[in-house]
Coordinates of C-alpha atoms in Angstrom, one line a residue:
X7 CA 24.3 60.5 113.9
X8 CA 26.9 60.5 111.0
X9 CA 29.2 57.8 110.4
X10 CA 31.8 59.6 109.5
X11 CA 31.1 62.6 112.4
X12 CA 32.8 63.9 115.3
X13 CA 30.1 63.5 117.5
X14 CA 29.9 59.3 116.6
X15 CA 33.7 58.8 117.2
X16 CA 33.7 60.8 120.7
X17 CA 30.3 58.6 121.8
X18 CA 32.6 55.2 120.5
X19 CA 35.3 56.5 122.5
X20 CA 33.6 57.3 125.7
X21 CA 31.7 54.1 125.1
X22 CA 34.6 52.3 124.6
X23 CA 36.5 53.7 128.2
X24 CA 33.2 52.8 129.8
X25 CA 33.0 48.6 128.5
X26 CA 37.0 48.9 129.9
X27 CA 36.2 50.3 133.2
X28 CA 33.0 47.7 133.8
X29 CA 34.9 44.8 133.9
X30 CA 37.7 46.1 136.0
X31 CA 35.3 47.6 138.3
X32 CA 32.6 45.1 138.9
X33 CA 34.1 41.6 137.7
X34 CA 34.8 40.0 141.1
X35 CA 31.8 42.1 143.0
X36 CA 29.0 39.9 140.8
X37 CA 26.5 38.7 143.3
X38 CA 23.5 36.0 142.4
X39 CA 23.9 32.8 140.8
X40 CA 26.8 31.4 139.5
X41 CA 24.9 31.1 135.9
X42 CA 23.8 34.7 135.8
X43 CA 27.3 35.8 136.9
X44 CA 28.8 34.4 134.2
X45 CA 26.4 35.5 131.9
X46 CA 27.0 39.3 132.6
X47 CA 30.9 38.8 132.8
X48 CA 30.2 37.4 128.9
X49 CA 28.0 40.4 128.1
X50 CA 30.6 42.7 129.6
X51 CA 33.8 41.1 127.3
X52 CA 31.5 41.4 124.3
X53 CA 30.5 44.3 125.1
X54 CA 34.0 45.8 125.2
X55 CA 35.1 43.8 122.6
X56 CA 32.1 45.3 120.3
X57 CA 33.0 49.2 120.8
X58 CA 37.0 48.0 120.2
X59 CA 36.3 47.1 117.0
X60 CA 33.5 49.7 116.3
X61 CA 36.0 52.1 117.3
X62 CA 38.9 51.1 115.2
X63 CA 36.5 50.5 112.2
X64 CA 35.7 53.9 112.3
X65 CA 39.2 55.5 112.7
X66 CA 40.0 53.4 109.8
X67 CA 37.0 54.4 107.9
X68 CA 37.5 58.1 109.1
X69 CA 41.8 57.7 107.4
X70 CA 41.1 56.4 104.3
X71 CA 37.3 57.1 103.3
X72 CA 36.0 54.2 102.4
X73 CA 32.3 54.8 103.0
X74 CA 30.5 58.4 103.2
X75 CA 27.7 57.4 105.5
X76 CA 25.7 54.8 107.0
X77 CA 23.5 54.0 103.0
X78 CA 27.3 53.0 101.6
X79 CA 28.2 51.2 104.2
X80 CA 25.0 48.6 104.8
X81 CA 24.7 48.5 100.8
X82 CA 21.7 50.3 101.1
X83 CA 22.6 53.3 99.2
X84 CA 21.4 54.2 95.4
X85 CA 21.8 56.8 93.1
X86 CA 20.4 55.7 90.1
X87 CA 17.4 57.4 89.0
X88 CA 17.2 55.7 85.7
X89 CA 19.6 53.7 83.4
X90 CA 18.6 54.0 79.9
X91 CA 20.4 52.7 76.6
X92 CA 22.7 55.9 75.7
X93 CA 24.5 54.0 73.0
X94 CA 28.1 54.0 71.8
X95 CA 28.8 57.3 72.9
X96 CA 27.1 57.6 76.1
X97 CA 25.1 60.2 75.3
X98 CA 21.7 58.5 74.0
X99 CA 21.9 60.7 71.2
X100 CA 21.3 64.3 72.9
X101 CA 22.7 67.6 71.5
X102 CA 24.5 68.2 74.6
X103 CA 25.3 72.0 73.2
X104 CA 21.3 72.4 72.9
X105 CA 20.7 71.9 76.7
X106 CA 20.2 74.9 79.0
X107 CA 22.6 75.1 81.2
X108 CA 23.1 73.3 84.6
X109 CA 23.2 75.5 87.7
X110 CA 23.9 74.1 90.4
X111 CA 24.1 75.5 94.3
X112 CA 27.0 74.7 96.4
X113 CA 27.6 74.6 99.8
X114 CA 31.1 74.9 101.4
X115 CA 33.4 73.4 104.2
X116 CA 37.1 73.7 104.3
X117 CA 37.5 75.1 101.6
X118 CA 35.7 72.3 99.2
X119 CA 32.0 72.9 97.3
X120 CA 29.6 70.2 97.8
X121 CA 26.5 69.8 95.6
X122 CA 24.0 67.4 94.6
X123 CA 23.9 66.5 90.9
X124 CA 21.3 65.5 89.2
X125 CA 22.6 63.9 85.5
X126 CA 20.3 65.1 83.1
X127 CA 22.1 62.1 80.5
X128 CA 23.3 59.3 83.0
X129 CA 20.2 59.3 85.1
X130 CA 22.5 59.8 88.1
X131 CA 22.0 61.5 91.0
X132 CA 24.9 61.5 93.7
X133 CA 27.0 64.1 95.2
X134 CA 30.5 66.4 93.6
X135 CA 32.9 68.1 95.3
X136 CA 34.4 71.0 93.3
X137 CA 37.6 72.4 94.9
X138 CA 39.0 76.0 93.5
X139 CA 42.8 76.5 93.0
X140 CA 44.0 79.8 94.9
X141 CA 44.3 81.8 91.5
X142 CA 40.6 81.5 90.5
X143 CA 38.8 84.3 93.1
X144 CA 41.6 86.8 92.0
X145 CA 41.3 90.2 90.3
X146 CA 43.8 89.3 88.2
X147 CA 42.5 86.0 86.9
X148 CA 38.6 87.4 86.5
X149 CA 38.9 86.2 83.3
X150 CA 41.3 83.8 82.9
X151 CA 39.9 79.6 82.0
X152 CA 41.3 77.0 84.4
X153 CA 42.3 73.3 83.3
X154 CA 40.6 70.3 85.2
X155 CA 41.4 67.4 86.7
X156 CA 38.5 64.9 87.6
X157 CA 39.4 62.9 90.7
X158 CA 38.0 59.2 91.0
X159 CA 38.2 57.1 94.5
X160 CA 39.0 53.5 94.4
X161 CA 36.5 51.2 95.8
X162 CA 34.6 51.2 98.8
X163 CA 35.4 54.9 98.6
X164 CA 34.4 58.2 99.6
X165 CA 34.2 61.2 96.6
X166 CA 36.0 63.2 99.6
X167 CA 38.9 60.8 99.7
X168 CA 41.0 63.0 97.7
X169 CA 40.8 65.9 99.8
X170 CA 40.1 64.2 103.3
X171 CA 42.7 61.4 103.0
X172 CA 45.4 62.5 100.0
X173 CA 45.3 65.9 101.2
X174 CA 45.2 66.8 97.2
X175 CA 44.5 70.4 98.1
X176 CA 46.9 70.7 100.7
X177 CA 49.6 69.6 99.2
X178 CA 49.2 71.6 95.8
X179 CA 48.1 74.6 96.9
X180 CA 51.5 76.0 97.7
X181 CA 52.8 74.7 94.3
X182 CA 49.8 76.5 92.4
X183 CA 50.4 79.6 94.4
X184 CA 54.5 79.4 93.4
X185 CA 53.7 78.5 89.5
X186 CA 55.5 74.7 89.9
X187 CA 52.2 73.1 89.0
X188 CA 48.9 74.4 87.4
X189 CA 46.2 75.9 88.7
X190 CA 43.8 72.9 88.4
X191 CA 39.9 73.0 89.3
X192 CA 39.9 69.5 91.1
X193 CA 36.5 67.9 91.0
X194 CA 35.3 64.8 92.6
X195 CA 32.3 63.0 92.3
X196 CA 30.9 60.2 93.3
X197 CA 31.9 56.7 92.1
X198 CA 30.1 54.4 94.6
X199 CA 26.5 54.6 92.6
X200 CA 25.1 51.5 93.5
X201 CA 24.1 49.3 96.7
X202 CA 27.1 46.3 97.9
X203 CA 28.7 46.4 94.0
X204 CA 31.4 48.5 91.7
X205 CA 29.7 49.8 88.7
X206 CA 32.9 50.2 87.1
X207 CA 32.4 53.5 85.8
X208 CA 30.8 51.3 83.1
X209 CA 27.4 52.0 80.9
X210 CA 25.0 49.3 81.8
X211 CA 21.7 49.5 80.4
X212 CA 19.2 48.8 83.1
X213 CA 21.1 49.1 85.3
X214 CA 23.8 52.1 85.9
X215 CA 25.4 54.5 83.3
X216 CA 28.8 56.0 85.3
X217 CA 30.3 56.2 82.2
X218 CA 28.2 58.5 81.3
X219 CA 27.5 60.6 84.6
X220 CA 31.6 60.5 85.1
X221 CA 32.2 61.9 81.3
X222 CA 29.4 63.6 80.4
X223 CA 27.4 64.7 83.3
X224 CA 29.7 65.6 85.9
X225 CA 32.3 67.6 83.4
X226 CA 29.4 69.7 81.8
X227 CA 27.8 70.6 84.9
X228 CA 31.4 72.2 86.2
X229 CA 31.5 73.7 82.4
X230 CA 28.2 75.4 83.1
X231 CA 29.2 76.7 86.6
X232 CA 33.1 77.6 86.5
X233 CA 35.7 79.2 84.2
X234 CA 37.0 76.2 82.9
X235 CA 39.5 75.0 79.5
X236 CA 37.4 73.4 76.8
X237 CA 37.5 69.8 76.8
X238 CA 39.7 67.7 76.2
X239 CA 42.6 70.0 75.9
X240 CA 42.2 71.5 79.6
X241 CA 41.1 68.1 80.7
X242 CA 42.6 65.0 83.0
X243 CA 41.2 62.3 85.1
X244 CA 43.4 60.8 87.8
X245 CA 42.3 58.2 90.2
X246 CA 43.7 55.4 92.5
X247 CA 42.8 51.5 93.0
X248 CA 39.4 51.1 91.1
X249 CA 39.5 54.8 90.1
X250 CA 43.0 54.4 88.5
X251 CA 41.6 51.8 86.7
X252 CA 38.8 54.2 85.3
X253 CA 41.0 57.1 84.9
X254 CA 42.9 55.0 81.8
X255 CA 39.5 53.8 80.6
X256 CA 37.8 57.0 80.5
X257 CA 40.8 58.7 78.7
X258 CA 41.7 55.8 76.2
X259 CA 37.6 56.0 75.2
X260 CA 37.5 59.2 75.1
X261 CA 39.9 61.2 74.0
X262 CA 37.4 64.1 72.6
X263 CA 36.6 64.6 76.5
X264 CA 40.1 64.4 78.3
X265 CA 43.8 64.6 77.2
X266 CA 45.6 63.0 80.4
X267 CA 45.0 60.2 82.9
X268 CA 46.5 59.6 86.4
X269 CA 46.6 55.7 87.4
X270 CA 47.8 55.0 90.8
X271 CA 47.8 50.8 91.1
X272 CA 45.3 50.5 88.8
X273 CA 44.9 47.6 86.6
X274 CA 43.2 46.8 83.1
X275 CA 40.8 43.9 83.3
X276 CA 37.5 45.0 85.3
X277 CA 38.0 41.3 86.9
X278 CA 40.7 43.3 88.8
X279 CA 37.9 44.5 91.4
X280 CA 35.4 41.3 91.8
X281 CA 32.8 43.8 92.5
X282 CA 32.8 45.2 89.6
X283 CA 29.5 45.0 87.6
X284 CA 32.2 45.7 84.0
X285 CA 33.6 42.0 84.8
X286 CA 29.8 40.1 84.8
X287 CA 30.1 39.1 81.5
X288 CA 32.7 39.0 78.5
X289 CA 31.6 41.6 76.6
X290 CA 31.6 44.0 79.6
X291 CA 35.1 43.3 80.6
X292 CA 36.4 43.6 76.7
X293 CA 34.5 46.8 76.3
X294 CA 35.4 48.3 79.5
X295 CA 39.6 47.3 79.4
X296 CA 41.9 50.0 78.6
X297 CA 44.4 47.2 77.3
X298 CA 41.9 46.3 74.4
X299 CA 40.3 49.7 73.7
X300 CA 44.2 50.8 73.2
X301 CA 45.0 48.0 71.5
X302 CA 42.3 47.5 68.9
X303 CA 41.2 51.4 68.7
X304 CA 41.4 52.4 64.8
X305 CA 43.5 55.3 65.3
X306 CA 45.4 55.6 68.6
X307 CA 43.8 58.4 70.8
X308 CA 45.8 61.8 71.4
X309 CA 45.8 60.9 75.1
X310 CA 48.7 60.8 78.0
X311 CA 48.5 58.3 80.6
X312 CA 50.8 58.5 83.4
X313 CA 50.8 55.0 85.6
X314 CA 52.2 54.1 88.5
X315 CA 52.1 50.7 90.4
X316 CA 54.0 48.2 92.3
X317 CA 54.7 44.5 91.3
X318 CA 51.4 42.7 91.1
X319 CA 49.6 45.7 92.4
X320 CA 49.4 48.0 89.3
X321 CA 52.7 47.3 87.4
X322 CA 52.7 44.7 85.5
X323 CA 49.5 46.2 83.8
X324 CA 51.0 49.9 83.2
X325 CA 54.1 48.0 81.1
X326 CA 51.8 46.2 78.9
X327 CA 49.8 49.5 78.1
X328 CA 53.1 51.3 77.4
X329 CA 54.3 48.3 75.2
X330 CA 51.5 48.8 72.9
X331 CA 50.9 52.3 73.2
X332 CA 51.4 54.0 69.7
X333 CA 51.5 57.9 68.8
X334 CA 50.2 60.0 69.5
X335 CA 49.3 57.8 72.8
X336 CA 51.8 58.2 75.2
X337 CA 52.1 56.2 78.5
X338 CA 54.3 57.0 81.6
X339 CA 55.2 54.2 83.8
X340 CA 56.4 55.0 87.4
X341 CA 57.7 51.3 89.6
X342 CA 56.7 52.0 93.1
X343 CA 59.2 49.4 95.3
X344 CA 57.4 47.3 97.7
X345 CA 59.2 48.9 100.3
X346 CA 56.8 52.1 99.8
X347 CA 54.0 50.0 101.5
X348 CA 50.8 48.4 100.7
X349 CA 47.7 49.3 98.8
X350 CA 46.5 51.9 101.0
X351 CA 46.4 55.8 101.5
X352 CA 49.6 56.1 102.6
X353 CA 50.9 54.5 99.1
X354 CA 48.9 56.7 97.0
X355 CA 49.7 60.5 99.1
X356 CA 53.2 61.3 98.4
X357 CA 52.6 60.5 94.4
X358 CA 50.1 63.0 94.1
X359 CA 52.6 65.9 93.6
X360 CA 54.5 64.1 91.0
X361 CA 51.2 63.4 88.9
X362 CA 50.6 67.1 88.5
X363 CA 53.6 68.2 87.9
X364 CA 53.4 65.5 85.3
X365 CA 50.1 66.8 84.2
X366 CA 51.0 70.3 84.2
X367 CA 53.6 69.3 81.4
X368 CA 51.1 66.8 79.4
X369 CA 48.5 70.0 79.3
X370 CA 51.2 72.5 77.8
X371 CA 50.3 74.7 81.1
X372 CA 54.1 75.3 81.9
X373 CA 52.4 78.8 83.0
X374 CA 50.4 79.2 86.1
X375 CA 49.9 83.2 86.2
X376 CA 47.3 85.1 83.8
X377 CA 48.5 87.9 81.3
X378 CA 49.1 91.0 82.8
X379 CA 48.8 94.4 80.9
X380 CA 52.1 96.9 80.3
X381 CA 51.6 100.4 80.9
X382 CA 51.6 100.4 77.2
X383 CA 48.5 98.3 76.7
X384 CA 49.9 95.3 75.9
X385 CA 49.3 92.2 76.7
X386 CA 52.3 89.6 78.1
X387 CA 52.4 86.5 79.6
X388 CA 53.8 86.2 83.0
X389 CA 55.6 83.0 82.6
X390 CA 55.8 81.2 86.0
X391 CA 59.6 81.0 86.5
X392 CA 59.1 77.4 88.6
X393 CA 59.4 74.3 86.1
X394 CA 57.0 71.8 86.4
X395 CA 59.9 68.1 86.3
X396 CA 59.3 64.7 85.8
X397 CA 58.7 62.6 88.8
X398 CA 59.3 59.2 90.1
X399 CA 58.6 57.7 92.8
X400 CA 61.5 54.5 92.8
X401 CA 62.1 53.5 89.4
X402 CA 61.0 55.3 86.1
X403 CA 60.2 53.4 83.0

């Protein structure tokens, strides 16, 4: 039975009805020795206490995704095949342009593609959801290239987070539809590789490459399948809580693979999750720390990173990346009161629209409709007459 099924939470409901009714049914008709009618009236009060919690657990787990299924959430799960030493770059050294393409079959539900990757560099192999903006099945856009946004869930997380708990698609499919924000491919894959631990989306030899299955794998398998911008200009990552703090990492390391980052309360030190395998050792944490790579990088990287946060949750850490940002990096820092709540779903929803109509500026995509051909042959662009503004949620910086 699935975790995060209907089926389980109607059985923990009924279940939980049932260990209410025993004891208010049967607790003064026990019959038998005074010892073995204690005993059941204890096994009846656990027993109702047990589903109680089983059943909030999973209404919690159900609102915020935190675990897929029942692998993630007894730290049995892996989806590392292999994690060999790719190097530097992450890619171990492959042409990727000499590798046949990667085809992949999808399934659907709700409106979201499902399927099960296996990372020909990364040695990964773990599920992506691939989400379609409203545009892409139209005549009119047969051959038009859509810009992409990589979605990352904090951690424990589910890939799904983004469309089963921040509504992501939901919310921006009206403002696709009405030309206010882009027509992004959203694509989500999985982040939670390994068994009880946060791998960071870190390359550790041994061990786990995410880097690598986030950067390389993932983005050229939805290359391969889908009518998508080149990278990086076409490209953002956005993420929230341990994503967020992967989003800036992946975009300040490599800006050849994506021009924007979304950070919702993310942080900069990998010690900011104590999971995380990127805070095990020195090196790790330095070489995995957006602060530094910004900070010491030769030339600053042509990237945009938009960052939002509330004191000591995310804040703090987005001003000191904007103090040291210098062109062409440029950092956007939204102050989210503590009156907006905590760290939690309900924090993160309501700033997804700003982030992409912030992206749809960074990406030069103030146009949301494909060219449409005069009577005369000609070609014009059908400018979107909605203008994507600047958002803040509280305070901007």
């Amino acid at each position: 039975m699935s975790l995060t099924g209907t089926s389980f939470l109607y059985t923990l409901i009924a279940l939980a009805v049932v260990a209410l009714a025993l004891p208010l049914a049967l607790w003064s008709r026990m019959r038998g020795p005074r010892a073995l009618r204690a005993a059941a009236r204890v096994l009846m009060l656990v027993f109702a206490q047990g589903t109680a919690v089983a059943l909030v657990f999973v209404l919690v787990n159900n609102q915020n995704s935190l675990y897929d299924n029942w692998g993630d959430l007894l730290g049995t799960g892996n989806h590392v095949q292999q994690a060999a030493d790719l190097g530097a770059d992450g890619t171990g050294g492959i042409a990727l342009n000499r590798l046949p393409k990667v085809r992949q079959r999808f399934t659907e539900a709700d409106g979201v593609r499902v399927t099960q990757l296996k990372g020909r560099v990364s040695g990964v192999n773990a599920e992506v959801y691939v989400w379609l903006p409203p545009q892409y099945g139209q005549h009119a856009y047969r051959h038009h290239k859509f810009p992409v946004v990589e979605l990352l869930s904090g951690y424990p997380g589910s890939a799904k987070a983004w469309f089963a708990s921040l509504h992501a698609d939901k919310q921006l499919r009206p403002l696709m539809r009405s030309g206010e924000v882009a027509p992004f491919i959203l694509v989500a894959p999985r982040t939670n590789l390994l068994a009880g631990v946060d791998p960071g989306c870190a390359n550790i030899t041994g061990t786990v490459n995410a880097d690598s299955w986030l950067s390389v794998d993932v983005p050229r398998m939805v290359m391969d399948n889908f009518r998508t911008e080149p990278a990086p200009a076409g490209w953002a990552v956005a993420g929230y809580s341990a994503g967020a703090h992967c989003a800036a990492k992946l975009a300040v390391a490599h800006p050849d693979r994506y021009r924007a980052a979304v950070s919702l309360s993310g942080y900069n030190d990998p010690i900011g999750e104590r999971s995380s395998l990127a805070a095990q050792n020195p090196v790790l944490r330095n070489a995995n720390n957006p602060y530094l790579l910004l900070r010491e990088a030769r030339t600053p990287p042509p990237v945009a990173l938009y960052l939002s946060g509330q004191p000591h949750d995310g804040y703090e850490d987005a001003v000191a990346l904007e103090q040291i940002a210098k062109a062409p990096t440029s950092v956007h820092v939204v102050y989210i009161p503590k009156s907006a709540g905590g760290h939690t779903m309900a924090l993160w929803r309501p700033q997804v629209v700003p982030a992409f109509r912030w992206l749809t500026e960074q990406l030069g995509l103030g146009t949301a409709t494909p060219p449409v051909r005069s009577s005369a042959g000609s070609t014009h662009a059908a400018l979107a007459s909605g203008t994507a503004s600047r958002a803040a949620a509280g305070r901007t910086r």
